[in-house]
JSON list of C-alpha atoms in Angstrom, two decimals:
[
{"chain": "A", "resi": 1, "resn": "MET", "atom": "CA", "xyz": [0.00, 0.00, 0.00]},
{"chain": "A", "resi": 2, "resn": "SER", "atom": "CA", "xyz": [1.40, 3.42, -0.94]},
{"chain": "A", "resi": 3, "resn": "HIS", "atom": "CA", "xyz": [1.66, 6.11, 1.71]},
{"chain": "A", "resi": 4, "resn": "ASP", "atom": "CA", "xyz": [2.17, 9.04, -0.70]},
{"chain": "A", "resi": 5, "resn": "ASN", "atom": "CA", "xyz": [-1.24, 10.63, -0.30]},
{"chain": "A", "resi": 6, "resn": "ASP", "atom": "CA", "xyz": [-1.97, 10.02, 3.38]},
{"chain": "A", "resi": 7, "resn": "ASP", "atom": "CA", "xyz": [-2.54, 13.75, 3.94]},
{"chain": "A", "resi": 8, "resn": "ASP", "atom": "CA", "xyz": [-5.18, 14.00, 1.22]},
{"chain": "A", "resi": 9, "resn": "ARG", "atom": "CA", "xyz": [-7.14, 11.04, 2.60]},
{"chain": "A", "resi": 10, "resn": "GLU", "atom": "CA", "xyz": [-7.22, 12.54, 6.09]},
{"chain": "A", "resi": 11, "resn": "ASP", "atom": "CA", "xyz": [-8.56, 15.83, 4.73]},
{"chain": "A", "resi": 12, "resn": "GLU", "atom": "CA", "xyz": [-11.28, 14.06, 2.76]},
{"chain": "A", "resi": 13, "resn": "THR", "atom": "CA", "xyz": [-12.53, 12.03, 5.70]},
{"chain": "A", "resi": 14, "resn": "GLY", "atom": "CA", "xyz": [-12.33, 15.10, 7.94]},
{"chain": "A", "resi": 15, "resn": "VAL", "atom": "CA", "xyz": [-14.61, 17.02, 5.59]},
{"chain": "A", "resi": 16, "resn": "ALA", "atom": "CA", "xyz": [-16.97, 14.07, 5.16]},
{"chain": "A", "resi": 17, "resn": "THR", "atom": "CA", "xyz": [-17.48, 13.74, 8.90]},
{"chain": "A", "resi": 18, "resn": "LYS", "atom": "CA", "xyz": [-18.07, 17.46, 9.32]},
{"chain": "A", "resi": 19, "resn": "THR", "atom": "CA", "xyz": [-20.74, 17.66, 6.62]},
{"chain": "A", "resi": 20, "resn": "ARG", "atom": "CA", "xyz": [-22.67, 14.52, 7.56]},
{"chain": "A", "resi": 21, "resn": "PRO", "atom": "CA", "xyz": [-25.66, 15.45, 9.72]},
{"chain": "A", "resi": 22, "resn": "LYS", "atom": "CA", "xyz": [-25.79, 13.64, 13.05]},
{"chain": "A", "resi": 23, "resn": "THR", "atom": "CA", "xyz": [-29.50, 12.92, 12.75]},
{"chain": "A", "resi": 24, "resn": "GLN", "atom": "CA", "xyz": [-29.08, 10.24, 10.07]},
{"chain": "A", "resi": 25, "resn": "ARG", "atom": "CA", "xyz": [-28.86, 7.28, 12.45]},
{"chain": "A", "resi": 26, "resn": "PRO", "atom": "CA", "xyz": [-32.38, 6.15, 13.37]},
{"chain": "A", "resi": 27, "resn": "PRO", "atom": "CA", "xyz": [-33.03, 5.84, 17.10]},
{"chain": "A", "resi": 28, "resn": "MET", "atom": "CA", "xyz": [-32.47, 2.31, 18.36]},
{"chain": "A", "resi": 29, "resn": "TYR", "atom": "CA", "xyz": [-34.66, 0.47, 20.85]},
{"chain": "A", "resi": 30, "resn": "LYS", "atom": "CA", "xyz": [-33.79, -2.01, 23.55]},
{"chain": "A", "resi": 31, "resn": "VAL", "atom": "CA", "xyz": [-36.03, -5.05, 23.83]},
{"chain": "A", "resi": 32, "resn": "LEU", "atom": "CA", "xyz": [-36.42, -6.15, 27.46]},
{"chain": "A", "resi": 33, "resn": "LEU", "atom": "CA", "xyz": [-37.75, -9.31, 29.04]},
{"chain": "A", "resi": 34, "resn": "LEU", "atom": "CA", "xyz": [-39.30, -8.91, 32.50]},
{"chain": "A", "resi": 35, "resn": "ASN", "atom": "CA", "xyz": [-39.32, -11.52, 35.23]},
{"chain": "A", "resi": 36, "resn": "ASP", "atom": "CA", "xyz": [-42.49, -13.08, 36.61]},
{"chain": "A", "resi": 37, "resn": "ASP", "atom": "CA", "xyz": [-43.09, -15.97, 38.98]},
{"chain": "A", "resi": 38, "resn": "TYR", "atom": "CA", "xyz": [-44.95, -18.18, 36.55]},
{"chain": "A", "resi": 39, "resn": "THR", "atom": "CA", "xyz": [-43.24, -18.42, 33.17]},
{"chain": "A", "resi": 40, "resn": "PRO", "atom": "CA", "xyz": [-40.99, -21.51, 33.11]},
{"chain": "A", "resi": 41, "resn": "MET", "atom": "CA", "xyz": [-37.28, -20.88, 32.60]},
{"chain": "A", "resi": 42, "resn": "GLU", "atom": "CA", "xyz": [-37.17, -23.31, 29.67]},
{"chain": "A", "resi": 43, "resn": "PHE", "atom": "CA", "xyz": [-39.89, -21.32, 27.94]},
{"chain": "A", "resi": 44, "resn": "VAL", "atom": "CA", "xyz": [-37.87, -18.12, 28.25]},
{"chain": "A", "resi": 45, "resn": "VAL", "atom": "CA", "xyz": [-34.79, -19.88, 26.85]},
{"chain": "A", "resi": 46, "resn": "HIS", "atom": "CA", "xyz": [-36.91, -21.19, 23.96]},
{"chain": "A", "resi": 47, "resn": "ILE", "atom": "CA", "xyz": [-38.21, -17.69, 23.18]},
{"chain": "A", "resi": 48, "resn": "LEU", "atom": "CA", "xyz": [-34.69, -16.24, 23.15]},
{"chain": "A", "resi": 49, "resn": "GLU", "atom": "CA", "xyz": [-33.49, -18.94, 20.75]},
{"chain": "A", "resi": 50, "resn": "ARG", "atom": "CA", "xyz": [-36.54, -18.75, 18.53]},
{"chain": "A", "resi": 51, "resn": "PHE", "atom": "CA", "xyz": [-37.13, -15.00, 18.21]},
{"chain": "A", "resi": 52, "resn": "PHE", "atom": "CA", "xyz": [-33.69, -13.55, 18.86]},
{"chain": "A", "resi": 53, "resn": "GLY", "atom": "CA", "xyz": [-31.49, -16.14, 17.16]},
{"chain": "A", "resi": 54, "resn": "LEU", "atom": "CA", "xyz": [-29.40, -16.70, 20.27]},
{"chain": "A", "resi": 55, "resn": "ASN", "atom": "CA", "xyz": [-27.71, -20.01, 20.99]},
{"chain": "A", "resi": 56, "resn": "HIS", "atom": "CA", "xyz": [-28.62, -22.09, 24.02]},
{"chain": "A", "resi": 57, "resn": "ALA", "atom": "CA", "xyz": [-25.77, -20.80, 26.20]},
{"chain": "A", "resi": 58, "resn": "GLN", "atom": "CA", "xyz": [-26.57, -17.13, 25.45]},
{"chain": "A", "resi": 59, "resn": "SER", "atom": "CA", "xyz": [-30.28, -17.71, 26.00]},
{"chain": "A", "resi": 60, "resn": "PHE", "atom": "CA", "xyz": [-29.65, -19.47, 29.30]},
{"chain": "A", "resi": 61, "resn": "GLU", "atom": "CA", "xyz": [-27.41, -16.61, 30.45]},
{"chain": "A", "resi": 62, "resn": "ILE", "atom": "CA", "xyz": [-30.05, -13.95, 29.65]},
{"chain": "A", "resi": 63, "resn": "MET", "atom": "CA", "xyz": [-32.81, -16.03, 31.24]},
{"chain": "A", "resi": 64, "resn": "LEU", "atom": "CA", "xyz": [-30.75, -16.19, 34.47]},
{"chain": "A", "resi": 65, "resn": "THR", "atom": "CA", "xyz": [-30.23, -12.42, 34.37]},
{"chain": "A", "resi": 66, "resn": "VAL", "atom": "CA", "xyz": [-34.00, -11.88, 34.00]},
{"chain": "A", "resi": 67, "resn": "HIS", "atom": "CA", "xyz": [-34.57, -14.33, 36.86]},
{"chain": "A", "resi": 68, "resn": "LYS", "atom": "CA", "xyz": [-32.02, -12.70, 39.20]},
{"chain": "A", "resi": 69, "resn": "LYS", "atom": "CA", "xyz": [-32.30, -9.02, 38.30]},
{"chain": "A", "resi": 70, "resn": "GLY", "atom": "CA", "xyz": [-35.96, -8.81, 37.28]},
{"chain": "A", "resi": 71, "resn": "LEU", "atom": "CA", "xyz": [-35.23, -7.88, 33.67]},
{"chain": "A", "resi": 72, "resn": "ALA", "atom": "CA", "xyz": [-32.64, -8.09, 30.92]},
{"chain": "A", "resi": 73, "resn": "VAL", "atom": "CA", "xyz": [-31.95, -6.43, 27.60]},
{"chain": "A", "resi": 74, "resn": "VAL", "atom": "CA", "xyz": [-32.32, -9.06, 24.90]},
{"chain": "A", "resi": 75, "resn": "GLY", "atom": "CA", "xyz": [-31.12, -6.94, 22.00]},
{"chain": "A", "resi": 76, "resn": "VAL", "atom": "CA", "xyz": [-31.09, -3.50, 20.42]},
{"chain": "A", "resi": 77, "resn": "PHE", "atom": "CA", "xyz": [-32.96, -2.97, 17.16]},
{"chain": "A", "resi": 78, "resn": "SER", "atom": "CA", "xyz": [-34.57, -0.36, 14.95]},
{"chain": "A", "resi": 79, "resn": "PHE", "atom": "CA", "xyz": [-38.08, 0.67, 16.04]},
{"chain": "A", "resi": 80, "resn": "GLU", "atom": "CA", "xyz": [-39.87, -1.62, 13.55]},
{"chain": "A", "resi": 81, "resn": "VAL", "atom": "CA", "xyz": [-37.79, -4.69, 14.40]},
{"chain": "A", "resi": 82, "resn": "ALA", "atom": "CA", "xyz": [-38.05, -4.09, 18.15]},
{"chain": "A", "resi": 83, "resn": "GLU", "atom": "CA", "xyz": [-41.82, -3.63, 17.92]},
{"chain": "A", "resi": 84, "resn": "THR", "atom": "CA", "xyz": [-42.20, -6.81, 15.86]},
{"chain": "A", "resi": 85, "resn": "LYS", "atom": "CA", "xyz": [-40.16, -8.84, 18.34]},
{"chain": "A", "resi": 86, "resn": "VAL", "atom": "CA", "xyz": [-42.17, -7.54, 21.31]},
{"chain": "A", "resi": 87, "resn": "VAL", "atom": "CA", "xyz": [-45.43, -8.49, 19.57]},
{"chain": "A", "resi": 88, "resn": "GLN", "atom": "CA", "xyz": [-44.10, -11.93, 18.57]},
{"chain": "A", "resi": 89, "resn": "VAL", "atom": "CA", "xyz": [-42.90, -12.72, 22.09]},
{"chain": "A", "resi": 90, "resn": "MET", "atom": "CA", "xyz": [-46.08, -11.48, 23.80]},
{"chain": "A", "resi": 91, "resn": "ASP", "atom": "CA", "xyz": [-48.29, -13.32, 21.33]},
{"chain": "A", "resi": 92, "resn": "PHE", "atom": "CA", "xyz": [-46.31, -16.56, 21.65]},
{"chain": "A", "resi": 93, "resn": "ALA", "atom": "CA", "xyz": [-46.35, -16.34, 25.46]},
{"chain": "A", "resi": 94, "resn": "ARG", "atom": "CA", "xyz": [-50.12, -15.72, 25.56]},
{"chain": "A", "resi": 95, "resn": "ARG", "atom": "CA", "xyz": [-50.79, -18.66, 23.27]},
{"chain": "A", "resi": 96, "resn": "HIS", "atom": "CA", "xyz": [-48.89, -20.84, 25.73]},
{"chain": "A", "resi": 97, "resn": "GLN", "atom": "CA", "xyz": [-50.75, -19.25, 28.68]},
{"chain": "A", "resi": 98, "resn": "HIS", "atom": "CA", "xyz": [-47.65, -17.60, 30.14]},
{"chain": "A", "resi": 99, "resn": "PRO", "atom": "CA", "xyz": [-47.71, -14.06, 31.61]},
{"chain": "A", "resi": 100, "resn": "LEU", "atom": "CA", "xyz": [-44.26, -13.23, 30.24]},
{"chain": "A", "resi": 101, "resn": "GLN", "atom": "CA", "xyz": [-43.81, -9.50, 29.59]},
{"chain": "A", "resi": 102, "resn": "CYS", "atom": "CA", "xyz": [-41.65, -8.12, 26.82]},
{"chain": "A", "resi": 103, "resn": "THR", "atom": "CA", "xyz": [-41.23, -4.36, 26.34]},
{"chain": "A", "resi": 104, "resn": "MET", "atom": "CA", "xyz": [-39.10, -1.91, 24.44]},
{"chain": "A", "resi": 105, "resn": "GLU", "atom": "CA", "xyz": [-37.52, 1.42, 25.33]},
{"chain": "A", "resi": 106, "resn": "LYS", "atom": "CA", "xyz": [-35.35, 3.92, 23.53]},
{"chain": "A", "resi": 107, "resn": "ASP", "atom": "CA", "xyz": [-31.68, 3.02, 23.75]}
]
């Protein structure tokens, strides 16, 4: 790789960062699972694997956090994705008669 025009490249990126408006990045949303005394731990693990694409070890870890701390962040997504995941989880839990709560909040 040639180092002749290092100075030029730095100027270009400097200008690019200055002119790019900061508002371009859409706000992200955290999806949270809340603890309750009724939803089985295995069910929570299953939900994390199924709807959040986590492996068993990751899912188990998050489930324990929810259990011990009362809630855990499952992931951070764009508004639409976060909203979809909350609906999917709540719907799935209701169909299995579990009171599991899933919410989202701005990151």
